[in-house]
């Protein structure tokens, strides 16, 4: 049901990213191209990794795209899950749980001590799902982000 993504999966990963952005009401913010995804996932220095969830018939049900982070407090790597998405018509089939289980398995096997991600505050179905697996919100932290003109202004 879960497998490591291959270069042939880039088009479907790109489409699923667009589907996720549409679900999150932010499709206009997606700028990534299939070529960029290919380079990030399969270039000479991969910056991210992906797993694919498939149905029994081999249909792509969803994906998880992640990268390594590092905890200065724990002194080890962890996984930051950038995107987790299962097609709406295939939700409830265990694909999301299987993707998270695989990432948790990787953490345990490699000695990583954290599996982290962000979820939109309004996305109650996802929050309920994550909490059912034992995940807990980190309410004492607020995510900050520099992008576009603010990033260019500070970096210039």
mmCIF file of C-alpha atoms in Angstrom:
data_model
loop_
_atom_site.group_PDB
_atom_site.id
_atom_site.type_symbol
_atom_site.label_atom_id
_atom_site.label_comp_id
_atom_site.label_asym_id
_atom_site.label_seq_id
_atom_site.Cartn_x
_atom_site.Cartn_y
_atom_site.Cartn_z
ATOM 1 C CA UNK A 1 0.000 0.000 0.000
ATOM 2 C CA UNK A 2 2.916 2.407 0.754
ATOM 3 C CA UNK A 3 6.003 2.744 -1.422
ATOM 4 C CA UNK A 4 8.826 5.186 -1.983
ATOM 5 C CA UNK A 5 8.087 7.620 -4.796
ATOM 6 C CA UNK A 6 9.939 7.257 -8.088
ATOM 7 C CA UNK A 7 10.683 9.824 -10.797
ATOM 8 C CA UNK A 8 7.654 8.503 -12.706
ATOM 9 C CA UNK A 9 5.450 9.709 -9.809
ATOM 10 C CA UNK A 10 6.383 13.378 -10.191
ATOM 11 C CA UNK A 11 3.356 14.299 -12.357
ATOM 12 C CA UNK A 12 0.881 12.714 -9.938
ATOM 13 C CA UNK A 13 2.657 14.239 -6.925
ATOM 14 C CA UNK A 14 2.437 17.637 -8.606
ATOM 15 C CA UNK A 15 -1.277 17.144 -9.225
ATOM 16 C CA UNK A 16 -1.876 16.000 -5.646
ATOM 17 C CA UNK A 17 -0.054 19.094 -4.358
ATOM 18 C CA UNK A 18 -2.413 21.203 -6.450
ATOM 19 C CA UNK A 19 -5.397 19.231 -5.142
ATOM 20 C CA UNK A 20 -4.226 19.778 -1.556
ATOM 21 C CA UNK A 21 -3.762 23.501 -2.174
ATOM 22 C CA UNK A 22 -7.266 23.706 -3.625
ATOM 23 C CA UNK A 23 -8.654 21.926 -0.545
ATOM 24 C CA UNK A 24 -6.765 24.414 1.647
ATOM 25 C CA UNK A 25 -8.176 27.314 -0.406
ATOM 26 C CA UNK A 26 -4.707 28.356 -1.583
ATOM 27 C CA UNK A 27 -4.344 27.030 -5.125
ATOM 28 C CA UNK A 28 -3.129 30.429 -6.329
ATOM 29 C CA UNK A 29 -0.080 30.059 -4.049
ATOM 30 C CA UNK A 30 1.249 26.920 -5.782
ATOM 31 C CA UNK A 31 4.262 27.836 -7.892
ATOM 32 C CA UNK A 32 6.173 24.548 -7.855
ATOM 33 C CA UNK A 33 6.667 22.950 -11.236
ATOM 34 C CA UNK A 34 7.095 19.251 -11.984
ATOM 35 C CA UNK A 35 10.697 20.032 -12.933
ATOM 36 C CA UNK A 36 11.363 21.614 -9.536
ATOM 37 C CA UNK A 37 9.810 18.645 -7.766
ATOM 38 C CA UNK A 38 11.925 16.238 -9.786
ATOM 39 C CA UNK A 39 15.092 18.121 -8.845
ATOM 40 C CA UNK A 40 14.111 18.344 -5.154
ATOM 41 C CA UNK A 41 13.188 14.663 -4.896
ATOM 42 C CA UNK A 42 15.577 12.977 -7.340
ATOM 43 C CA UNK A 43 18.357 15.441 -8.161
ATOM 44 C CA UNK A 44 21.990 14.951 -7.161
ATOM 45 C CA UNK A 45 21.295 16.364 -3.657
ATOM 46 C CA UNK A 46 17.693 15.516 -2.762
ATOM 47 C CA UNK A 47 16.131 18.079 -0.426
ATOM 48 C CA UNK A 48 12.903 16.164 0.126
ATOM 49 C CA UNK A 49 11.484 12.662 -0.027
ATOM 50 C CA UNK A 50 8.083 11.253 -0.847
ATOM 51 C CA UNK A 51 6.015 8.159 -0.249
ATOM 52 C CA UNK A 52 3.014 7.098 -2.273
ATOM 53 C CA UNK A 53 -0.109 5.365 -0.978
ATOM 54 C CA UNK A 54 -1.769 3.055 -3.483
ATOM 55 C CA UNK A 55 -5.028 1.168 -3.548
ATOM 56 C CA UNK A 56 -5.068 -2.598 -3.989
ATOM 57 C CA UNK A 57 -5.556 -2.007 -7.712
ATOM 58 C CA UNK A 58 -2.451 0.213 -7.937
ATOM 59 C CA UNK A 59 -4.274 3.557 -8.117
ATOM 60 C CA UNK A 60 -2.439 6.409 -6.377
ATOM 61 C CA UNK A 61 -4.539 7.299 -3.340
ATOM 62 C CA UNK A 62 -2.280 9.926 -1.801
ATOM 63 C CA UNK A 63 1.215 10.956 -0.839
ATOM 64 C CA UNK A 64 3.456 12.216 1.929
ATOM 65 C CA UNK A 65 6.270 14.632 1.120
ATOM 66 C CA UNK A 66 8.832 15.198 3.862
ATOM 67 C CA UNK A 67 12.340 16.322 4.688
ATOM 68 C CA UNK A 68 14.787 16.012 7.540
ATOM 69 C CA UNK A 69 14.938 18.603 10.275
ATOM 70 C CA UNK A 70 17.264 18.719 13.263
ATOM 71 C CA UNK A 71 16.555 19.264 16.944
ATOM 72 C CA UNK A 72 19.302 21.088 18.793
ATOM 73 C CA UNK A 73 17.630 20.027 22.049
ATOM 74 C CA UNK A 74 17.499 16.343 21.177
ATOM 75 C CA UNK A 75 20.708 16.328 19.151
ATOM 76 C CA UNK A 76 19.217 14.208 16.360
ATOM 77 C CA UNK A 77 17.284 14.505 13.144
ATOM 78 C CA UNK A 78 13.552 14.285 12.829
ATOM 79 C CA UNK A 79 11.102 14.241 9.966
ATOM 80 C CA UNK A 80 9.098 17.299 9.016
ATOM 81 C CA UNK A 81 6.049 16.287 7.041
ATOM 82 C CA UNK A 82 5.446 19.071 4.537
ATOM 83 C CA UNK A 83 2.386 17.565 2.861
ATOM 84 C CA UNK A 84 0.082 14.643 3.539
ATOM 85 C CA UNK A 85 -2.844 14.239 1.205
ATOM 86 C CA UNK A 86 -5.289 11.486 0.356
ATOM 87 C CA UNK A 87 -7.780 11.936 -2.439
ATOM 88 C CA UNK A 88 -11.216 12.702 -0.938
ATOM 89 C CA UNK A 89 -12.944 9.736 -2.583
ATOM 90 C CA UNK A 90 -10.371 7.365 -1.066
ATOM 91 C CA UNK A 91 -10.330 8.744 2.480
ATOM 92 C CA UNK A 92 -11.266 6.370 5.242
ATOM 93 C CA UNK A 93 -9.396 3.491 3.612
ATOM 94 C CA UNK A 94 -6.381 3.704 5.907
ATOM 95 C CA UNK A 95 -4.042 5.402 3.419
ATOM 96 C CA UNK A 96 -3.303 8.454 5.572
ATOM 97 C CA UNK A 97 -2.644 6.318 8.629
ATOM 98 C CA UNK A 98 -0.423 4.003 6.584
ATOM 99 C CA UNK A 99 1.637 6.964 5.332
ATOM 100 C CA UNK A 100 2.097 8.334 8.850
ATOM 101 C CA UNK A 101 2.875 4.851 10.165
ATOM 102 C CA UNK A 102 5.622 4.469 7.558
ATOM 103 C CA UNK A 103 7.162 7.818 8.499
ATOM 104 C CA UNK A 104 6.983 6.909 12.202
ATOM 105 C CA UNK A 105 8.631 3.569 11.373
ATOM 106 C CA UNK A 106 11.438 5.429 9.581
ATOM 107 C CA UNK A 107 11.913 7.679 12.617
ATOM 108 C CA UNK A 108 12.160 4.730 14.978
ATOM 109 C CA UNK A 109 14.476 2.740 12.687
ATOM 110 C CA UNK A 110 16.830 5.683 12.121
ATOM 111 C CA UNK A 111 16.831 7.036 15.665
ATOM 112 C CA UNK A 112 14.936 10.208 14.789
ATOM 113 C CA UNK A 113 13.021 11.520 17.781
ATOM 114 C CA UNK A 114 10.370 13.737 16.185
ATOM 115 C CA UNK A 115 7.769 13.541 13.451
ATOM 116 C CA UNK A 116 6.256 16.977 13.035
ATOM 117 C CA UNK A 117 3.841 18.781 10.739
ATOM 118 C CA UNK A 118 1.476 21.738 10.630
ATOM 119 C CA UNK A 119 -2.262 21.702 10.163
ATOM 120 C CA UNK A 120 -4.618 24.571 9.442
ATOM 121 C CA UNK A 121 -6.662 25.547 12.499
ATOM 122 C CA UNK A 122 -9.949 25.140 10.602
ATOM 123 C CA UNK A 123 -9.164 21.625 9.349
ATOM 124 C CA UNK A 124 -11.049 19.753 12.075
ATOM 125 C CA UNK A 125 -11.253 16.411 10.212
ATOM 126 C CA UNK A 126 -7.448 16.309 9.944
ATOM 127 C CA UNK A 127 -6.936 17.497 13.520
ATOM 128 C CA UNK A 128 -9.281 14.788 14.800
ATOM 129 C CA UNK A 129 -7.464 12.178 12.697
ATOM 130 C CA UNK A 130 -4.017 13.239 13.927
ATOM 131 C CA UNK A 131 -5.123 13.309 17.556
ATOM 132 C CA UNK A 132 -6.651 9.830 17.176
ATOM 133 C CA UNK A 133 -3.115 8.613 16.387
ATOM 134 C CA UNK A 134 -1.678 10.216 19.521
ATOM 135 C CA UNK A 135 -0.322 13.420 17.947
ATOM 136 C CA UNK A 136 -0.657 16.529 20.101
ATOM 137 C CA UNK A 137 -0.722 20.184 19.045
ATOM 138 C CA UNK A 138 2.188 22.392 20.031
ATOM 139 C CA UNK A 139 0.003 25.297 21.115
ATOM 140 C CA UNK A 140 2.800 27.235 22.787
ATOM 141 C CA UNK A 141 4.561 27.827 19.447
ATOM 142 C CA UNK A 142 3.542 30.158 16.633
ATOM 143 C CA UNK A 143 4.884 29.561 13.136
ATOM 144 C CA UNK A 144 6.464 32.577 11.463
ATOM 145 C CA UNK A 145 7.318 32.807 7.785
ATOM 146 C CA UNK A 146 9.171 35.213 5.535
ATOM 147 C CA UNK A 147 8.269 35.046 1.844
ATOM 148 C CA UNK A 148 8.128 37.182 -1.260
ATOM 149 C CA UNK A 149 8.932 40.879 -0.738
ATOM 150 C CA UNK A 150 9.549 40.576 3.026
ATOM 151 C CA UNK A 151 12.117 37.835 2.413
ATOM 152 C CA UNK A 152 13.740 39.770 -0.423
ATOM 153 C CA UNK A 153 13.825 42.940 1.655
ATOM 154 C CA UNK A 154 15.499 41.270 4.616
ATOM 155 C CA UNK A 155 17.887 39.260 2.439
ATOM 156 C CA UNK A 156 19.020 42.152 0.257
#
